[in-house]
PDB file of N, CA and C in Angstrom:
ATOM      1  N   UNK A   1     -18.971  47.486 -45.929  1.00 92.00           N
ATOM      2  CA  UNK A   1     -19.325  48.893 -45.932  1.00 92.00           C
ATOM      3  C   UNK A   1     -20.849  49.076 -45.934  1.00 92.00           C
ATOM      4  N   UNK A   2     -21.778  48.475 -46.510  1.00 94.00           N
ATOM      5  CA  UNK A   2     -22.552  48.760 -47.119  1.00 94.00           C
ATOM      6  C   UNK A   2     -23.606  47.988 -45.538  1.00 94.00           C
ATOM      7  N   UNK A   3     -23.149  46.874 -44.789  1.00 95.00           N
ATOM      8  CA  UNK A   3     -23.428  46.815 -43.444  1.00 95.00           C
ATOM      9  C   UNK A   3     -23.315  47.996 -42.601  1.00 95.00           C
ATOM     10  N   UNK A   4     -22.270  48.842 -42.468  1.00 96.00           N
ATOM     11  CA  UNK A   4     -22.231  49.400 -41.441  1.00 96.00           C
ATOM     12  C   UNK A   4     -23.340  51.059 -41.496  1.00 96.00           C
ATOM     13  N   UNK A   5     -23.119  51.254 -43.139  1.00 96.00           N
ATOM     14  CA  UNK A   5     -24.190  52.245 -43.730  1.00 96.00           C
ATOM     15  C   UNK A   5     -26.183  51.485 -43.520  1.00 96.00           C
ATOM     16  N   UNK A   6     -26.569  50.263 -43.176  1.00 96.00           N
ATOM     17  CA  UNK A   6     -27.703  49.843 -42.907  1.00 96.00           C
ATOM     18  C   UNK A   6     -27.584  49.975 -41.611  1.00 96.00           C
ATOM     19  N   UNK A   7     -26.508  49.740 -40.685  1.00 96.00           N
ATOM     20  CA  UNK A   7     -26.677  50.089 -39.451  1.00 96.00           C
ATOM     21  C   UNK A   7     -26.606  51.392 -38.708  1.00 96.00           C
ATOM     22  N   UNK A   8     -26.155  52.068 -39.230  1.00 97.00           N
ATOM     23  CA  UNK A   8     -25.818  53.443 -39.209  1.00 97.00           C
ATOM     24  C   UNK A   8     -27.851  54.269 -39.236  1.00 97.00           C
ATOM     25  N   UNK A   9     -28.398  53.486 -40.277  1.00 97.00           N
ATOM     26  CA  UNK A   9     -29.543  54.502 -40.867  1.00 97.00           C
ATOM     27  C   UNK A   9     -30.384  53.632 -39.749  1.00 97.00           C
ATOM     28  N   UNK A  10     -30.471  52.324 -39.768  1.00 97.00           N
ATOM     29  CA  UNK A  10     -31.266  51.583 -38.959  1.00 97.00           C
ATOM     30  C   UNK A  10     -31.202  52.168 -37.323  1.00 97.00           C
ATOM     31  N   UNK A  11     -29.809  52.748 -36.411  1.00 97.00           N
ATOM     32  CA  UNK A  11     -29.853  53.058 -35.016  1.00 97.00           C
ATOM     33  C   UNK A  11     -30.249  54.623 -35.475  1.00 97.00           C
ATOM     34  N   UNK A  12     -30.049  55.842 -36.454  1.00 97.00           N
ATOM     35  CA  UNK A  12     -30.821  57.087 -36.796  1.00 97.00           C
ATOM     36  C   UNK A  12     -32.764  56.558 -36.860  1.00 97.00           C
ATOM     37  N   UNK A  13     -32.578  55.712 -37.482  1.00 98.00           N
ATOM     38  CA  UNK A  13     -34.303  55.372 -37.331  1.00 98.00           C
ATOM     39  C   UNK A  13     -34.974  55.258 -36.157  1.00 98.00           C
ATOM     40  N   UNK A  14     -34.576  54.304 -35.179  1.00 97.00           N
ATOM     41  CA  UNK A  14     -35.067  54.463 -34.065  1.00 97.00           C
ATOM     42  C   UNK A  14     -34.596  55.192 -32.658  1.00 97.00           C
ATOM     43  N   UNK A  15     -33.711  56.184 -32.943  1.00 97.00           N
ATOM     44  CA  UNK A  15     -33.204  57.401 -32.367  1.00 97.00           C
ATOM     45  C   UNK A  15     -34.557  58.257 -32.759  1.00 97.00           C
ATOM     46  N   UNK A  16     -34.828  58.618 -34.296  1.00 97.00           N
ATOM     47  CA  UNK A  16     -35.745  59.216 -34.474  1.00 97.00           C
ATOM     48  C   UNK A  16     -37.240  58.591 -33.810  1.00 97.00           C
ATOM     49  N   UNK A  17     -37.653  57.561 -34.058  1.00 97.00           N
ATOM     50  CA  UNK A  17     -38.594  57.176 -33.540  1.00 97.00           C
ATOM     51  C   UNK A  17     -39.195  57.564 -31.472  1.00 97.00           C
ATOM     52  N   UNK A  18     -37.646  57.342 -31.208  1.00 97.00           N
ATOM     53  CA  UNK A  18     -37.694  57.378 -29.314  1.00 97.00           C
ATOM     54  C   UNK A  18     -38.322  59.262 -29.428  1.00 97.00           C
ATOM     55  N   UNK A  19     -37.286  59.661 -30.535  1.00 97.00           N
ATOM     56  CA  UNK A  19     -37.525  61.097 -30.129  1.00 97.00           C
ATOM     57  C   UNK A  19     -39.075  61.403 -30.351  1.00 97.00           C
ATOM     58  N   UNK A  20     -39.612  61.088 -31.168  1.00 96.00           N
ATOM     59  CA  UNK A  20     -40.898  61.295 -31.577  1.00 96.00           C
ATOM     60  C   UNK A  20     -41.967  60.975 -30.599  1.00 96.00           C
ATOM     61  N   UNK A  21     -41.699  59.795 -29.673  1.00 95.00           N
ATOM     62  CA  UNK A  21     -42.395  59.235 -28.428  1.00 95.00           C
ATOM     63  C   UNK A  21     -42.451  60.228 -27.808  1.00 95.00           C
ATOM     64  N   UNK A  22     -41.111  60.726 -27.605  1.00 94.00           N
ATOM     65  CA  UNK A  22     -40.877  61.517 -26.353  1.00 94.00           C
ATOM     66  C   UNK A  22     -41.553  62.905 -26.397  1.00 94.00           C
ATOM     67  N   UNK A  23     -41.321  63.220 -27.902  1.00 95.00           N
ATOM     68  CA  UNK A  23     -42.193  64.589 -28.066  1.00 95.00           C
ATOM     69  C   UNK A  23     -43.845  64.501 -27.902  1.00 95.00           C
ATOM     70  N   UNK A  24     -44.049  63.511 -28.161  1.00 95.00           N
ATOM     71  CA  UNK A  24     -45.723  63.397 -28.490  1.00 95.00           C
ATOM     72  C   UNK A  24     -46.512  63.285 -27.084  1.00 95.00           C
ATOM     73  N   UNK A  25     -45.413  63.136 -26.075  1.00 95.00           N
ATOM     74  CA  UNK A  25     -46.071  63.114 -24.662  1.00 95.00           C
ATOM     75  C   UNK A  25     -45.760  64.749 -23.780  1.00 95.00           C
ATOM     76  N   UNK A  26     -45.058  65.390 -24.439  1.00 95.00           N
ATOM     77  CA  UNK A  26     -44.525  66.211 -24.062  1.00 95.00           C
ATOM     78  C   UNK A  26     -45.875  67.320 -23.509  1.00 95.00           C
ATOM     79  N   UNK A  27     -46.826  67.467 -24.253  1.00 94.00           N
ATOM     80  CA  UNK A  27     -47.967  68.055 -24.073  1.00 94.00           C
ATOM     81  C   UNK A  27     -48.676  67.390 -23.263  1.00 94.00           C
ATOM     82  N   UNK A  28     -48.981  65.981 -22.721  1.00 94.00           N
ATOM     83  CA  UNK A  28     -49.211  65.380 -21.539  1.00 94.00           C
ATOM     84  C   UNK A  28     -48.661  66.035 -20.048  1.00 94.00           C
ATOM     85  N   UNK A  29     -47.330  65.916 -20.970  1.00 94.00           N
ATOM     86  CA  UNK A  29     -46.760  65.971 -19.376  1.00 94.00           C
ATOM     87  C   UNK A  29     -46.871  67.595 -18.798  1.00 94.00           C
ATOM     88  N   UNK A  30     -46.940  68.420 -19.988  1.00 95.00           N
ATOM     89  CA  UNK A  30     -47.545  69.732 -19.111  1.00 95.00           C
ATOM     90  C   UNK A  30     -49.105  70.045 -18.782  1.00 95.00           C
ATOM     91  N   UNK A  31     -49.761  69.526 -19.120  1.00 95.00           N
ATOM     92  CA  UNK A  31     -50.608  69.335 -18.414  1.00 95.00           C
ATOM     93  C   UNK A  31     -50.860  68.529 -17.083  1.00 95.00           C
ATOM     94  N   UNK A  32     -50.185  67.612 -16.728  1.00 95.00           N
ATOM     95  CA  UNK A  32     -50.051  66.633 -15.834  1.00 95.00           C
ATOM     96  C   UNK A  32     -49.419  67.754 -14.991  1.00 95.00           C
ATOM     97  N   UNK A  33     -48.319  68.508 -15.163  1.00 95.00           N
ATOM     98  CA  UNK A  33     -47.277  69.362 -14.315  1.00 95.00           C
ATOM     99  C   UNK A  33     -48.297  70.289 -13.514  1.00 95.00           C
ATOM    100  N   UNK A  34     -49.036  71.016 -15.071  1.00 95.00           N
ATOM    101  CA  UNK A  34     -50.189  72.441 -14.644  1.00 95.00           C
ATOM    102  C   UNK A  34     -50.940  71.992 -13.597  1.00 95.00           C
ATOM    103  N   UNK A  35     -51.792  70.921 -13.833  1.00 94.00           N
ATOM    104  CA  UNK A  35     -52.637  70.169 -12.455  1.00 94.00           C
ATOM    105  C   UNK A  35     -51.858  70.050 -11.349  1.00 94.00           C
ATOM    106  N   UNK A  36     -50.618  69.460 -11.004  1.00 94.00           N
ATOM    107  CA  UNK A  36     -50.046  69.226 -10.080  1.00 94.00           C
ATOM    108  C   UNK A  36     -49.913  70.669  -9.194  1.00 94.00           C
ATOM    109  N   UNK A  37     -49.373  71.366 -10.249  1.00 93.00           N
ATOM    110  CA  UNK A  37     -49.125  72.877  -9.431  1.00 93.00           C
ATOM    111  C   UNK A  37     -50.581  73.769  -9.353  1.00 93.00           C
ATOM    112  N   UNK A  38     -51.795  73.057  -9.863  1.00 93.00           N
ATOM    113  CA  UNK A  38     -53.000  73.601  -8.998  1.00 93.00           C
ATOM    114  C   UNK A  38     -53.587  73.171  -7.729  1.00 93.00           C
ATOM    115  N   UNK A  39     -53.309  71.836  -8.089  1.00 92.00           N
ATOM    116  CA  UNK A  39     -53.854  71.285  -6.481  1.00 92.00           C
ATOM    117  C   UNK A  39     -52.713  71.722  -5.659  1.00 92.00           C
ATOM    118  N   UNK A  40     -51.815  71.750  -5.583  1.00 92.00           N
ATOM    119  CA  UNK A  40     -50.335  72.286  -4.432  1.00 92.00           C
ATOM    120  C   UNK A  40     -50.985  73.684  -4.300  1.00 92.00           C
ATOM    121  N   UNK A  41     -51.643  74.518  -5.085  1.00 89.00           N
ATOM    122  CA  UNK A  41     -51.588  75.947  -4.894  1.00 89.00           C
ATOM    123  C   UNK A  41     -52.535  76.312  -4.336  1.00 89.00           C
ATOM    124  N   UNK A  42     -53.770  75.193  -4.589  1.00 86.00           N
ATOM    125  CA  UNK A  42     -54.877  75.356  -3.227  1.00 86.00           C
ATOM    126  C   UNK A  42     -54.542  75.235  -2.313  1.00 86.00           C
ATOM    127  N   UNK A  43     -53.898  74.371  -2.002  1.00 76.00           N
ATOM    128  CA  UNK A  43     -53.434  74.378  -0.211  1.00 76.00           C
ATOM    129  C   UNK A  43     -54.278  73.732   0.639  1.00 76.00           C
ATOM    130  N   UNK A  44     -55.277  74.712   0.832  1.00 57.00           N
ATOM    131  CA  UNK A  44     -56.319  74.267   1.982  1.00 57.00           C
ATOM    132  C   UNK A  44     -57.167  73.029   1.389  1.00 57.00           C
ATOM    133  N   UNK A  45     -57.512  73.094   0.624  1.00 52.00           N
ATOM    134  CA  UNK A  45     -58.397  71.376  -0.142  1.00 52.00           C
ATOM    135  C   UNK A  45     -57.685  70.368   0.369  1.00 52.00           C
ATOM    136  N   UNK A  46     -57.648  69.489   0.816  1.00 53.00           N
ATOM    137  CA  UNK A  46     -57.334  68.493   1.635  1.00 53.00           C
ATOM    138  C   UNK A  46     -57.366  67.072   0.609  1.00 53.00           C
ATOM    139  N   UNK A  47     -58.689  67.416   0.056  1.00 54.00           N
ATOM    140  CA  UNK A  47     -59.299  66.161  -1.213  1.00 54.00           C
ATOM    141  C   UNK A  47     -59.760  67.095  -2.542  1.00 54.00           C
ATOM    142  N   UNK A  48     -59.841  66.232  -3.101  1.00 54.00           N
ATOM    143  CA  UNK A  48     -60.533  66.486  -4.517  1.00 54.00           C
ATOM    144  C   UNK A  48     -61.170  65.478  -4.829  1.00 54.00           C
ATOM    145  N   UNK A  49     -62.457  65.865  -5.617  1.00 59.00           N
ATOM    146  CA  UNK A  49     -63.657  64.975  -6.565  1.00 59.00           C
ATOM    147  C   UNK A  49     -62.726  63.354  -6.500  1.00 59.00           C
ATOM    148  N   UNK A  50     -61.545  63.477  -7.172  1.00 59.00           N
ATOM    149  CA  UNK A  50     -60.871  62.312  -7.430  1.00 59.00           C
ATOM    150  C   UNK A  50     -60.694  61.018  -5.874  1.00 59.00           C
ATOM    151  N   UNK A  51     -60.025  61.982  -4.890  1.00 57.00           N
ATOM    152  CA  UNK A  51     -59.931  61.307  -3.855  1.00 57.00           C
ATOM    153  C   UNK A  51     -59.823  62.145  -2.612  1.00 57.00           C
ATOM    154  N   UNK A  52     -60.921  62.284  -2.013  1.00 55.00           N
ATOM    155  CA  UNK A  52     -61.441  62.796  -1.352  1.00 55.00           C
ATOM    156  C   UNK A  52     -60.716  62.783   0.156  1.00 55.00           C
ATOM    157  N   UNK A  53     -60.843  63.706   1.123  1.00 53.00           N
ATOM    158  CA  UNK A  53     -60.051  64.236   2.081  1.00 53.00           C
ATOM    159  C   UNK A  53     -60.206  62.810   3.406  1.00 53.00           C
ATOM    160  N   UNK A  54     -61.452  62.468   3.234  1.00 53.00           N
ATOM    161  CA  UNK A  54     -61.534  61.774   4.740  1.00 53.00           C
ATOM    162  C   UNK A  54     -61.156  60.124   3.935  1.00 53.00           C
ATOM    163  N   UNK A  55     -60.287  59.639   4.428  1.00 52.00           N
ATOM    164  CA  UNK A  55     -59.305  58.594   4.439  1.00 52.00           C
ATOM    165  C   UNK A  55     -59.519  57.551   5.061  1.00 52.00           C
ATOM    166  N   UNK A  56     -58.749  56.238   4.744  1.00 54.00           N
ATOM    167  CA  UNK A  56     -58.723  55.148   5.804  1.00 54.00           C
ATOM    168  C   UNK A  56     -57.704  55.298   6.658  1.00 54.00           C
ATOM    169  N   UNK A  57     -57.973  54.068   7.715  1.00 55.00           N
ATOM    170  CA  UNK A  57     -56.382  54.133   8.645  1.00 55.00           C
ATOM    171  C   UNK A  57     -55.652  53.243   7.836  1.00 55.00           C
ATOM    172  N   UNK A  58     -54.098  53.645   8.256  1.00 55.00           N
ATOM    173  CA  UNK A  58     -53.268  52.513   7.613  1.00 55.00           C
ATOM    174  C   UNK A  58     -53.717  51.334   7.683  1.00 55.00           C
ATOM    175  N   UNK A  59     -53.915  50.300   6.729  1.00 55.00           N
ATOM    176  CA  UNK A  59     -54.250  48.687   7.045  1.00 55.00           C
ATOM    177  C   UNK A  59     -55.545  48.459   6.626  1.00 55.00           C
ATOM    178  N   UNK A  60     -56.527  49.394   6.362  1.00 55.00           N
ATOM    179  CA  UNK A  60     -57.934  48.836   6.701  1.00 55.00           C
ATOM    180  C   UNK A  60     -58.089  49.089   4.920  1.00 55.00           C
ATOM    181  N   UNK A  61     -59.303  48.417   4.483  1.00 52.00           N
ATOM    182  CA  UNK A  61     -60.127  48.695   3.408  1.00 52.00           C
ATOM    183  C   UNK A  61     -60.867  49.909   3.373  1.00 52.00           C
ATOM    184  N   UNK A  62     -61.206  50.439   2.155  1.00 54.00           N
ATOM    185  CA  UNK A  62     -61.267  51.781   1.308  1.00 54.00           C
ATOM    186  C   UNK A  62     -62.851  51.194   0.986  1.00 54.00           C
ATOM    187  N   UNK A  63     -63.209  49.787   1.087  1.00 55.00           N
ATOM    188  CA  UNK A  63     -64.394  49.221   0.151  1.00 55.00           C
ATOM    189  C   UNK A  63     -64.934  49.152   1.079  1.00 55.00           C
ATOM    190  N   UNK A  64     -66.194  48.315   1.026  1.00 53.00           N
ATOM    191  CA  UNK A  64     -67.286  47.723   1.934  1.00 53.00           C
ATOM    192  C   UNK A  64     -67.503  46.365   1.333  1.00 53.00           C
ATOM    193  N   UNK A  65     -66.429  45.448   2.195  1.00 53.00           N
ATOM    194  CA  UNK A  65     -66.400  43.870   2.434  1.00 53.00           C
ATOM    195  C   UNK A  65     -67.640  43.485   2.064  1.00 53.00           C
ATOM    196  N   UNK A  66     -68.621  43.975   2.807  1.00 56.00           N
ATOM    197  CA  UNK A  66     -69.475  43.027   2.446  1.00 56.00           C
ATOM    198  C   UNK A  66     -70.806  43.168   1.018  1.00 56.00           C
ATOM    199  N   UNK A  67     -69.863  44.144   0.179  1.00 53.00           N
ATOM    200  CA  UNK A  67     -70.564  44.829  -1.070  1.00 53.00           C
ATOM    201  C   UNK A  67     -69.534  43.402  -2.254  1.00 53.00           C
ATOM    202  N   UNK A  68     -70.036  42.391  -1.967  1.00 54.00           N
ATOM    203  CA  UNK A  68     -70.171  41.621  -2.815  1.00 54.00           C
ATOM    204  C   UNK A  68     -69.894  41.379  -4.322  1.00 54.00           C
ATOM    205  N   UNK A  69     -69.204  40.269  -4.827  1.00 53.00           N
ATOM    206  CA  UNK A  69     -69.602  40.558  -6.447  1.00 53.00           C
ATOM    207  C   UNK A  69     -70.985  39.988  -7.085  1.00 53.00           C
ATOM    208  N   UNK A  70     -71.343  39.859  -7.508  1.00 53.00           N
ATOM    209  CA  UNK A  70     -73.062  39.773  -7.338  1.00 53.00           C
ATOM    210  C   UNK A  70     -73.284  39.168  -8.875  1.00 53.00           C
ATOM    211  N   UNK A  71     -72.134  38.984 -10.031  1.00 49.00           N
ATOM    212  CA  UNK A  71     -71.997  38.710 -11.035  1.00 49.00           C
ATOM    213  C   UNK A  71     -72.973  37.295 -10.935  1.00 49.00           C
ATOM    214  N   UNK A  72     -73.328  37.172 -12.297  1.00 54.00           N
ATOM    215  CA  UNK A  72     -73.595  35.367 -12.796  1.00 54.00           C
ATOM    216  C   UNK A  72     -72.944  34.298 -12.186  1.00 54.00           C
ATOM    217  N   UNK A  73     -73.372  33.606 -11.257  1.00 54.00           N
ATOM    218  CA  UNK A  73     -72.567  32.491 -10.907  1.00 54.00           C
ATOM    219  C   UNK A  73     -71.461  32.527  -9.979  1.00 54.00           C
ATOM    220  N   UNK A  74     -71.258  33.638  -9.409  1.00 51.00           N
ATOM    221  CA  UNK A  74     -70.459  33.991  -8.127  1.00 51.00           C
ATOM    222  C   UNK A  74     -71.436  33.746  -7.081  1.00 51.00           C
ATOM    223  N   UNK A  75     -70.339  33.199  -5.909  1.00 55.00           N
ATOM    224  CA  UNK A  75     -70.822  33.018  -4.357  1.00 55.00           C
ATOM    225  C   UNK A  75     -71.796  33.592  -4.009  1.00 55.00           C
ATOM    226  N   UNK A  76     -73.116  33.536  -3.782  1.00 53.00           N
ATOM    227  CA  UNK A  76     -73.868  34.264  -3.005  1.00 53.00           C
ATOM    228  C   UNK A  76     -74.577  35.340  -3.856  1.00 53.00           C
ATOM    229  N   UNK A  77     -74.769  35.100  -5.331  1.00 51.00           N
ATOM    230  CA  UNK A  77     -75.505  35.709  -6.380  1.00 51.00           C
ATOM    231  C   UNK A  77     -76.774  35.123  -6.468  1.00 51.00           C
ATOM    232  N   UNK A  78     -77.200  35.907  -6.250  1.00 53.00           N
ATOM    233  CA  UNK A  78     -79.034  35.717  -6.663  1.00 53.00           C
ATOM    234  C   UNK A  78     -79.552  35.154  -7.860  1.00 53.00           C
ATOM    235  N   UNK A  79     -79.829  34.218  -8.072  1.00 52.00           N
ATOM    236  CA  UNK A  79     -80.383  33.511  -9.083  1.00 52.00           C
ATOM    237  C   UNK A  79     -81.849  33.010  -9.575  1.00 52.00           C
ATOM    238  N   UNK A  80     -82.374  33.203 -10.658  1.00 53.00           N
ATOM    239  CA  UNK A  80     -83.605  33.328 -11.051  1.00 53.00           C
ATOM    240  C   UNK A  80     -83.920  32.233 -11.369  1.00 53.00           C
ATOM    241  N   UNK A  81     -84.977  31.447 -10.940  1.00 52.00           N
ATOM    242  CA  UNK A  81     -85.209  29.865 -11.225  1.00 52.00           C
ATOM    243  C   UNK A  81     -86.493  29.920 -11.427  1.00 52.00           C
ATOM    244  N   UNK A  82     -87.079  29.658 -12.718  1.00 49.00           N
ATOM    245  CA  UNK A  82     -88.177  29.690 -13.729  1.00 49.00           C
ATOM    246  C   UNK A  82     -88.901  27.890 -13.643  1.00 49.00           C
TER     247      UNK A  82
END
């Protein structure tokens, strides 16, 4: 008996817990919604600050290949020799 009363409170515990997740994002997610239904309601904006209207073609890079990592000790990093 006294098993099925620890299991009983133990699956209410993390019932309560999921619910609590779920609420605590709940104010996320309307904000996430409100934005969504502002950019849809502009219409004509094409881009925003975030990601901007003029695009790649399918397939190609977004970067510039030859913008390097330039870190300490990577390929083709400039190094100071004293």
């Amino acid at each position: 008996m006294t098993l099925i009363i620890l299991a009983t409170f133990g699956c209410v515990m993390l019932l309560l817990a999921q619910i609590s997740e779920v609420l605590s994002r709940v104010p996320q997610l309307i904000r996430a919604w409100r934005q969504v239904r502002h950019e849809l309601s502009a219409g004509t904006d094409l881009g925003s600050r975030d990601h901007p209207a003029r695009g790649t073609a399918s397939g190609t890079l977004s970067v510039d290949p030859s913008d390097r990592d330039r870190s300490p000790g990577a390929p083709g990093a400039e190094r100071d020799e004293d």
